[in-house]
Coordinates of C-alpha atoms in Angstrom, one line a residue:
M1 CA 170.5 27.2 181.5
P2 CA 167.8 29.4 179.9
A3 CA 167.0 29.3 176.2
L4 CA 167.5 32.2 173.9
P5 CA 164.2 34.0 172.8
L6 CA 162.8 32.9 169.4
G7 CA 162.4 36.2 167.8
E8 CA 162.3 36.3 163.9
P9 CA 165.0 35.2 161.6
V10 CA 168.0 37.1 160.7
P11 CA 169.1 37.4 156.9
D12 CA 172.3 35.5 156.4
D13 CA 174.3 38.7 155.6
G14 CA 173.0 40.1 158.8
R15 CA 171.5 43.3 157.3
L16 CA 169.7 45.5 159.7
P17 CA 166.2 47.1 159.1
A18 CA 166.5 50.2 156.9
D19 CA 165.4 52.5 159.6
V20 CA 168.1 51.7 162.1
G21 CA 170.6 54.2 160.3
Q22 CA 167.8 56.7 160.1
R23 CA 167.1 56.5 163.9
V24 CA 170.9 56.9 164.8
R25 CA 171.1 60.0 162.5
A26 CA 167.8 61.5 163.9
A27 CA 169.0 61.2 167.3
A28 CA 172.2 62.9 166.5
R29 CA 170.5 65.8 164.8
D30 CA 168.0 66.1 168.0
G31 CA 171.2 66.5 170.1
A32 CA 170.6 63.1 171.8
A33 CA 173.4 61.2 170.0
R34 CA 173.3 57.5 170.8
T35 CA 176.6 55.9 172.0
F36 CA 178.1 52.7 170.5
S37 CA 179.6 50.1 173.0
L38 CA 181.0 46.6 172.4
Y39 CA 180.4 43.5 174.7
V40 CA 182.8 40.6 174.2
H41 CA 181.6 37.3 175.6
V42 CA 184.4 34.8 176.6
P43 CA 182.4 31.7 177.5
F44 CA 185.1 29.6 179.2
C45 CA 185.2 28.6 183.0
T46 CA 187.3 26.2 184.9
V47 CA 184.4 25.1 187.2
R48 CA 180.8 25.7 186.4
C49 CA 179.4 27.5 189.7
G50 CA 176.3 25.9 191.0
Y51 CA 174.3 29.2 191.0
C52 CA 175.4 30.3 187.6
D53 CA 172.9 30.3 184.6
F54 CA 175.4 32.2 182.2
N55 CA 176.4 30.8 178.8
T56 CA 179.6 29.2 180.0
Y57 CA 181.5 25.9 179.3
T58 CA 184.4 24.1 181.3
A59 CA 185.8 22.1 178.1
V60 CA 189.0 23.6 176.7
D61 CA 188.4 22.6 173.0
L62 CA 184.8 22.8 171.7
G63 CA 185.8 22.6 168.0
P64 CA 187.5 24.8 165.4
G65 CA 187.2 28.4 166.5
A66 CA 185.5 27.5 169.7
G67 CA 188.1 26.4 172.0
R68 CA 190.4 28.6 174.4
G69 CA 193.1 28.3 171.9
D70 CA 191.6 29.9 168.9
Y71 CA 188.4 31.7 170.2
W72 CA 189.9 35.0 169.7
E73 CA 190.0 34.3 165.9
S74 CA 186.4 33.9 165.8
A75 CA 185.7 37.0 167.9
V76 CA 187.9 39.0 165.3
T77 CA 186.0 37.4 162.6
E78 CA 182.7 38.7 164.1
L79 CA 184.1 42.1 164.5
D80 CA 184.9 42.2 160.6
F81 CA 181.3 41.0 160.0
A82 CA 179.8 43.5 162.4
A83 CA 181.8 46.5 160.7
D84 CA 180.4 45.2 157.2
V85 CA 176.9 44.9 158.5
L86 CA 176.8 48.4 159.9
A87 CA 178.4 49.7 156.8
S88 CA 176.1 48.0 154.3
S89 CA 173.1 48.9 156.5
D90 CA 174.0 52.5 156.3
V91 CA 174.5 52.9 160.2
P92 CA 176.7 56.0 160.8
A93 CA 180.1 55.3 162.2
R94 CA 180.7 56.0 165.8
P95 CA 183.7 55.4 167.9
L96 CA 183.4 52.9 170.9
H97 CA 182.1 54.5 174.0
T98 CA 182.8 51.5 176.2
V99 CA 184.2 48.0 175.8
F100 CA 183.2 45.1 178.2
F101 CA 184.8 41.5 178.3
G102 CA 182.4 39.3 180.2
G103 CA 181.9 35.6 180.7
G104 CA 182.6 33.1 181.8
T105 CA 186.1 34.0 182.8
P106 CA 187.8 36.1 180.0
T107 CA 191.1 36.0 181.9
L108 CA 191.3 32.2 181.2
L109 CA 192.7 33.4 177.9
P110 CA 195.9 34.7 177.6
A111 CA 196.1 38.5 177.9
A112 CA 197.6 38.7 174.5
D113 CA 194.4 37.2 173.1
L114 CA 192.0 39.8 174.9
V115 CA 194.5 42.5 173.6
R116 CA 194.1 41.1 170.0
I117 CA 190.4 41.3 170.2
L118 CA 190.3 44.8 171.7
Q119 CA 192.8 46.0 169.1
A120 CA 190.8 44.6 166.2
A121 CA 187.7 46.3 167.5
V122 CA 189.6 49.7 167.9
D123 CA 190.9 49.3 164.2
R124 CA 187.5 48.6 163.0
F125 CA 185.4 51.2 164.9
G126 CA 187.8 53.6 166.5
I127 CA 187.4 54.4 170.2
A128 CA 186.3 57.6 172.0
P129 CA 189.0 59.4 174.0
G130 CA 189.0 58.2 177.6
A131 CA 186.7 55.3 176.9
E132 CA 186.1 52.6 179.5
V133 CA 187.6 49.2 178.7
T134 CA 186.9 46.5 181.3
T135 CA 187.4 42.9 181.6
E136 CA 185.9 40.6 184.3
A137 CA 188.5 38.3 186.0
N138 CA 188.5 35.5 188.6
P139 CA 191.2 36.8 191.2
D140 CA 193.3 33.6 190.9
T141 CA 194.0 34.5 187.1
I142 CA 195.6 37.9 187.7
T143 CA 199.3 38.1 188.1
P144 CA 201.3 41.5 188.0
E145 CA 202.2 40.5 184.3
Y146 CA 199.0 39.7 183.2
A147 CA 197.6 43.2 184.6
R148 CA 200.5 44.9 182.9
Q149 CA 199.8 43.3 179.7
L150 CA 196.2 44.3 179.9
A151 CA 197.0 48.0 180.8
A152 CA 199.6 48.2 177.8
G153 CA 196.9 46.8 175.5
G154 CA 194.3 49.6 176.2
F155 CA 192.4 48.1 179.1
T156 CA 191.6 50.6 181.8
R157 CA 189.6 48.8 184.5
L158 CA 189.4 45.2 186.0
S159 CA 186.2 43.7 187.5
L160 CA 187.0 41.1 190.0
G161 CA 184.7 38.3 191.2
M162 CA 185.5 38.6 194.8
Q163 CA 181.9 37.5 195.7
S164 CA 182.8 36.8 199.5
A165 CA 185.7 37.1 201.9
V166 CA 184.5 34.1 203.9
P167 CA 185.8 30.6 203.0
H168 CA 182.8 28.6 203.7
V169 CA 180.6 31.0 201.6
L170 CA 183.1 30.7 198.7
A171 CA 182.8 27.0 199.1
T172 CA 178.8 27.0 199.0
L173 CA 179.1 29.2 195.9
E174 CA 181.7 26.6 194.5
R175 CA 184.2 29.6 193.8
T176 CA 187.8 28.3 193.2
H177 CA 189.8 31.2 194.6
R178 CA 190.9 31.9 198.0
P179 CA 190.2 35.0 199.9
E180 CA 193.7 35.9 199.9
S181 CA 193.8 36.1 196.1
V182 CA 191.7 39.1 195.9
P183 CA 194.2 41.6 197.6
A184 CA 197.0 40.2 195.5
A185 CA 194.8 40.9 192.3
V186 CA 193.8 44.2 193.3
A187 CA 197.5 45.1 194.0
A188 CA 198.4 43.8 190.6
A189 CA 195.8 45.9 189.0
R190 CA 196.7 49.1 191.0
E191 CA 200.5 48.7 190.0
A192 CA 199.4 48.3 186.3
G193 CA 197.2 51.6 186.7
L194 CA 193.9 49.8 186.1
E195 CA 190.7 50.9 188.0
V196 CA 189.3 48.1 190.1
S197 CA 185.7 47.0 190.8
L198 CA 184.9 44.3 193.1
D199 CA 181.6 42.0 192.6
L200 CA 180.0 40.6 195.8
I201 CA 177.1 38.3 196.3
Y202 CA 175.1 38.2 199.5
G203 CA 172.4 35.7 200.8
T204 CA 174.1 32.5 200.1
A205 CA 172.9 29.6 202.5
G206 CA 174.8 29.7 205.7
E207 CA 176.1 33.2 205.4
S208 CA 175.4 35.0 208.6
L209 CA 175.1 38.8 208.9
A210 CA 178.5 38.7 210.4
D211 CA 180.0 36.9 207.6
W212 CA 178.5 39.4 205.0
R213 CA 179.9 42.4 207.4
A214 CA 183.4 40.7 207.0
T215 CA 183.2 40.4 203.3
L216 CA 182.1 44.2 203.1
E217 CA 184.9 45.4 205.5
A218 CA 187.4 43.4 203.5
A219 CA 186.1 45.0 200.5
V220 CA 186.4 48.5 201.8
V221 CA 190.0 48.0 203.1
L222 CA 191.1 47.2 199.5
A223 CA 189.6 50.6 198.4
P224 CA 188.4 49.6 195.1
D225 CA 186.9 52.2 192.8
H226 CA 183.7 50.5 192.5
V227 CA 181.5 47.9 194.3
S228 CA 178.7 45.6 193.0
A229 CA 176.7 43.8 195.4
Y230 CA 174.2 41.4 194.1
S231 CA 171.7 39.2 196.1
L232 CA 171.9 35.5 195.3
I233 CA 169.1 34.5 192.9
V234 CA 168.4 30.8 192.8
E235 CA 167.8 30.2 188.9
E236 CA 165.7 27.3 187.5
G237 CA 167.8 24.8 185.8
T238 CA 171.0 25.4 187.8
K239 CA 172.8 22.9 190.1
L240 CA 171.8 25.4 193.1
G241 CA 168.2 25.5 191.9
A242 CA 168.1 21.7 192.0
Q243 CA 169.7 21.3 195.4
V244 CA 167.1 23.9 196.7
A245 CA 164.3 22.0 195.2
R246 CA 165.5 18.8 196.8
G247 CA 165.9 20.4 200.1
E248 CA 169.6 19.9 200.1
V249 CA 170.4 23.7 200.4
A250 CA 168.1 26.5 202.0
D251 CA 166.4 28.8 199.6
V252 CA 167.1 32.4 199.9
D253 CA 165.5 34.6 202.7
P254 CA 164.2 37.9 201.2
D255 CA 164.4 39.4 204.9
D256 CA 167.9 38.1 205.4
Q257 CA 168.9 39.5 201.9
A258 CA 167.2 43.0 203.0
D259 CA 169.2 43.3 206.2
K260 CA 172.2 42.5 204.4
Y261 CA 171.6 45.2 201.5
L262 CA 170.9 47.9 204.4
L263 CA 174.4 46.8 205.8
A264 CA 175.8 47.2 202.5
E265 CA 174.5 50.7 202.2
E266 CA 175.6 51.6 205.7
L267 CA 179.3 50.4 205.4
L268 CA 179.9 51.4 201.7
G269 CA 178.3 54.9 202.4
A270 CA 180.5 55.3 205.6
A271 CA 183.5 54.7 203.3
G272 CA 182.7 57.1 200.8
Y273 CA 180.8 55.0 198.1
R274 CA 177.6 56.4 196.7
W275 CA 174.9 54.4 195.4
Y276 CA 173.9 55.0 191.6
E277 CA 172.0 51.9 190.9
V278 CA 170.2 49.4 193.2
S279 CA 173.2 47.1 193.1
N280 CA 176.2 49.4 192.4
W281 CA 178.2 51.8 194.4
A282 CA 181.0 54.0 193.2
R283 CA 183.8 55.8 195.2
D284 CA 182.5 59.2 194.8
P285 CA 183.1 61.7 197.6
Q286 CA 182.6 64.7 195.5
G287 CA 179.5 63.5 193.7
S288 CA 180.9 63.5 190.3
G289 CA 180.0 59.9 189.2
V290 CA 183.6 59.4 188.0
H291 CA 183.9 55.8 188.8
R292 CA 180.4 54.6 187.8
A293 CA 180.5 51.7 185.5
R294 CA 179.9 53.5 182.1
H295 CA 179.2 50.3 180.2
N296 CA 176.4 49.3 182.5
V297 CA 175.0 53.0 182.4
A298 CA 174.8 52.5 178.7
Y299 CA 172.6 49.6 178.9
W300 CA 170.5 51.2 181.5
E301 CA 170.0 54.1 179.3
D302 CA 169.2 51.9 176.3
Q303 CA 172.2 53.0 174.0
D304 CA 173.5 50.8 171.4
W305 CA 176.0 48.1 171.5
W306 CA 177.2 45.1 169.6
G307 CA 177.6 41.8 171.7
I308 CA 180.2 39.5 170.3
G309 CA 180.5 35.8 171.1
P310 CA 178.3 32.8 171.5
G311 CA 174.8 33.8 173.0
A312 CA 175.7 37.4 173.1
H313 CA 172.9 39.9 172.7
S314 CA 173.3 43.2 170.5
H315 CA 171.0 46.4 170.5
L316 CA 170.8 49.0 167.8
A317 CA 168.2 51.8 167.7
G318 CA 165.2 49.7 169.1
V319 CA 166.3 46.4 167.4
R320 CA 167.7 43.6 169.3
F321 CA 169.5 40.4 168.0
W322 CA 171.3 37.5 169.5
N323 CA 173.9 35.1 168.5
A324 CA 173.8 31.2 168.4
K325 CA 174.4 29.9 171.9
H326 CA 176.8 27.1 171.5
P327 CA 180.4 28.2 170.9
A328 CA 180.7 25.4 168.1
A329 CA 177.4 26.6 166.4
Y330 CA 178.7 30.2 166.8
A331 CA 182.1 29.5 165.2
Q332 CA 180.7 27.3 162.4
R333 CA 178.4 30.1 161.1
L334 CA 181.1 32.6 161.2
A335 CA 183.3 30.2 159.3
T336 CA 180.8 29.9 156.6
G337 CA 180.1 33.5 156.1
V338 CA 176.8 33.7 157.7
T339 CA 175.8 35.9 160.7
P340 CA 176.1 34.4 164.0
A341 CA 172.7 36.1 164.9
V342 CA 170.0 33.5 165.0
G343 CA 166.9 35.9 166.0
R344 CA 166.0 39.5 166.5
E345 CA 163.0 41.4 167.7
R346 CA 161.9 45.0 167.9
P347 CA 160.0 45.4 171.2
D348 CA 156.7 47.4 170.8
A349 CA 155.9 50.8 172.6
D350 CA 154.4 49.0 175.7
A351 CA 157.5 46.7 176.2
R352 CA 159.9 49.6 175.7
R353 CA 158.1 51.6 178.2
L354 CA 158.0 49.1 180.8
E355 CA 161.7 48.4 180.2
R356 CA 162.3 52.0 180.6
I357 CA 160.5 52.2 183.9
M358 CA 162.3 49.1 185.2
L359 CA 165.7 50.2 184.3
A360 CA 165.4 54.0 185.3
V361 CA 163.7 53.6 188.6
R362 CA 166.7 51.6 189.9
T363 CA 169.0 54.5 189.5
V364 CA 170.0 57.5 191.3
D365 CA 169.4 59.8 188.3
G366 CA 165.9 58.2 188.1
L367 CA 163.2 58.6 185.6
P368 CA 162.1 62.1 184.3
T369 CA 158.5 62.3 185.4
A370 CA 157.6 63.9 182.0
E371 CA 158.3 60.7 180.2
L372 CA 155.3 58.9 182.3
V373 CA 152.8 62.0 182.4
S374 CA 153.0 62.8 178.7
E375 CA 150.5 60.1 177.9
T376 CA 146.7 60.4 177.5
P377 CA 144.9 62.7 180.2
G378 CA 143.5 59.6 181.8
E379 CA 146.9 57.9 181.9
A380 CA 148.7 61.0 183.0
A381 CA 146.3 61.4 186.0
R382 CA 146.6 57.6 187.0
T383 CA 150.5 58.1 186.8
R384 CA 150.6 61.3 189.0
G385 CA 148.2 59.3 191.5
A386 CA 150.6 56.4 191.6
I387 CA 153.6 58.8 192.3
A388 CA 151.8 60.5 195.1
E389 CA 150.9 57.2 196.7
L390 CA 154.6 56.0 196.4
I391 CA 155.9 59.1 197.9
A392 CA 153.4 58.9 200.8
A393 CA 154.4 55.1 201.3
G394 CA 158.1 56.2 201.6
L395 CA 159.3 54.4 198.3
L396 CA 160.0 57.5 196.2
D397 CA 162.1 60.6 197.1
G398 CA 159.5 63.6 197.4
R399 CA 162.5 66.1 196.8
A400 CA 163.5 64.6 193.5
A401 CA 159.8 64.4 192.6
V402 CA 159.7 68.2 193.0
D403 CA 162.6 68.4 190.6
G404 CA 160.7 66.2 188.1
R405 CA 162.5 63.0 188.7
I406 CA 161.4 59.6 190.0
V407 CA 164.0 58.3 192.2
P408 CA 163.7 55.5 194.8
T409 CA 164.3 56.1 198.5
L410 CA 166.5 53.3 200.4
E411 CA 163.1 51.6 201.3
G412 CA 162.4 51.8 197.7
R413 CA 165.5 50.2 196.5
L414 CA 164.4 47.4 198.7
R415 CA 160.8 47.2 197.3
N416 CA 161.7 48.3 193.6
D417 CA 159.2 45.7 192.2
A418 CA 156.3 47.5 193.9
I419 CA 157.4 50.9 192.4
V420 CA 157.6 49.3 188.8
R421 CA 154.1 47.6 189.3
A422 CA 152.6 51.0 190.5
L423 CA 153.9 53.2 187.8
A424 CA 153.4 50.6 185.0
G425 CA 149.7 50.1 186.1
F426 CA 149.8 46.4 186.9

């Protein structure tokens, strides 16, 4: 499991640098008001999947305020702390634009606990009309009653970890649900009035192209509002990483993953889904973007969010900070009135520019060309040359470039790193 970055210390009271509030107000005055979202990390799982490097734990009880039974209390305590920090740091109040419960498996907690946390957040910050409120879920944890409780409590969207429709692929990934659990969970969500997103993974050892086609076809039949399809990444420090290193499991094959990505674009596109980020498609026959994952879009657009929970990261007007990683340490800090944040940083201009390029050129909206060519004359000339070369190589959309946007082609989505390197001057 990767370590948290070191950063600089955070004051015990969590107070933010004085210019954070100034930056938020300035953005609003300039007509570019920053949205404010909430991420809630629920770090519990029944089984730790071999490919996973997220901050998750299988133990039911990790100490006071850190077990499944009372975790919600620690989350609410951090919400109180967050509200106090924002007020004392003179950051203007903003209603929640989106809320996302991730994990782990948030739905291992009772629906009532998730609703308690959400209601506490709304009580402290307010929530924008029509705000998107999502929780991730393992298909086995969703029943009609659970979905009804979520919807009644203010949730609007369910993100189901389907991953695959093929049993042997699920077994390799160490997923605990059965393929038939997914349609039942989707039906429960639909009956409750929740939007549905399906998360898929491709490129698992032993997964054939026919297996991946079966997964995509099974997903399309369920008619979700949104599909995320991620290539399997073998992370160092995971069980799968160790198995690959020992030669027990085959490493991922980039050519195989490229073929599977192209198949995803073909089948999802034919079914009325439009890509809007390299790994994400939304049901969008009219091109309105209505079913895009707005919480993720807020990340990609560098908006503001507070991350609740152990190891959660936050971002406010260029300042980033992160919480103690272990649930027991996180809960203990809150219990003693100390900020759960253990480090923070403010990336410099070069780091922000690189991140902006990396995120924006993964999206259908792209990166405004003016953001790159407004540098020194020499840098502007280099950037224009790089854009021209990328268009000639078939990696950037020439029509979008005429409109002043840098947008990848289908081939560019497959070779996104090459676009980033060229634009960043690597």
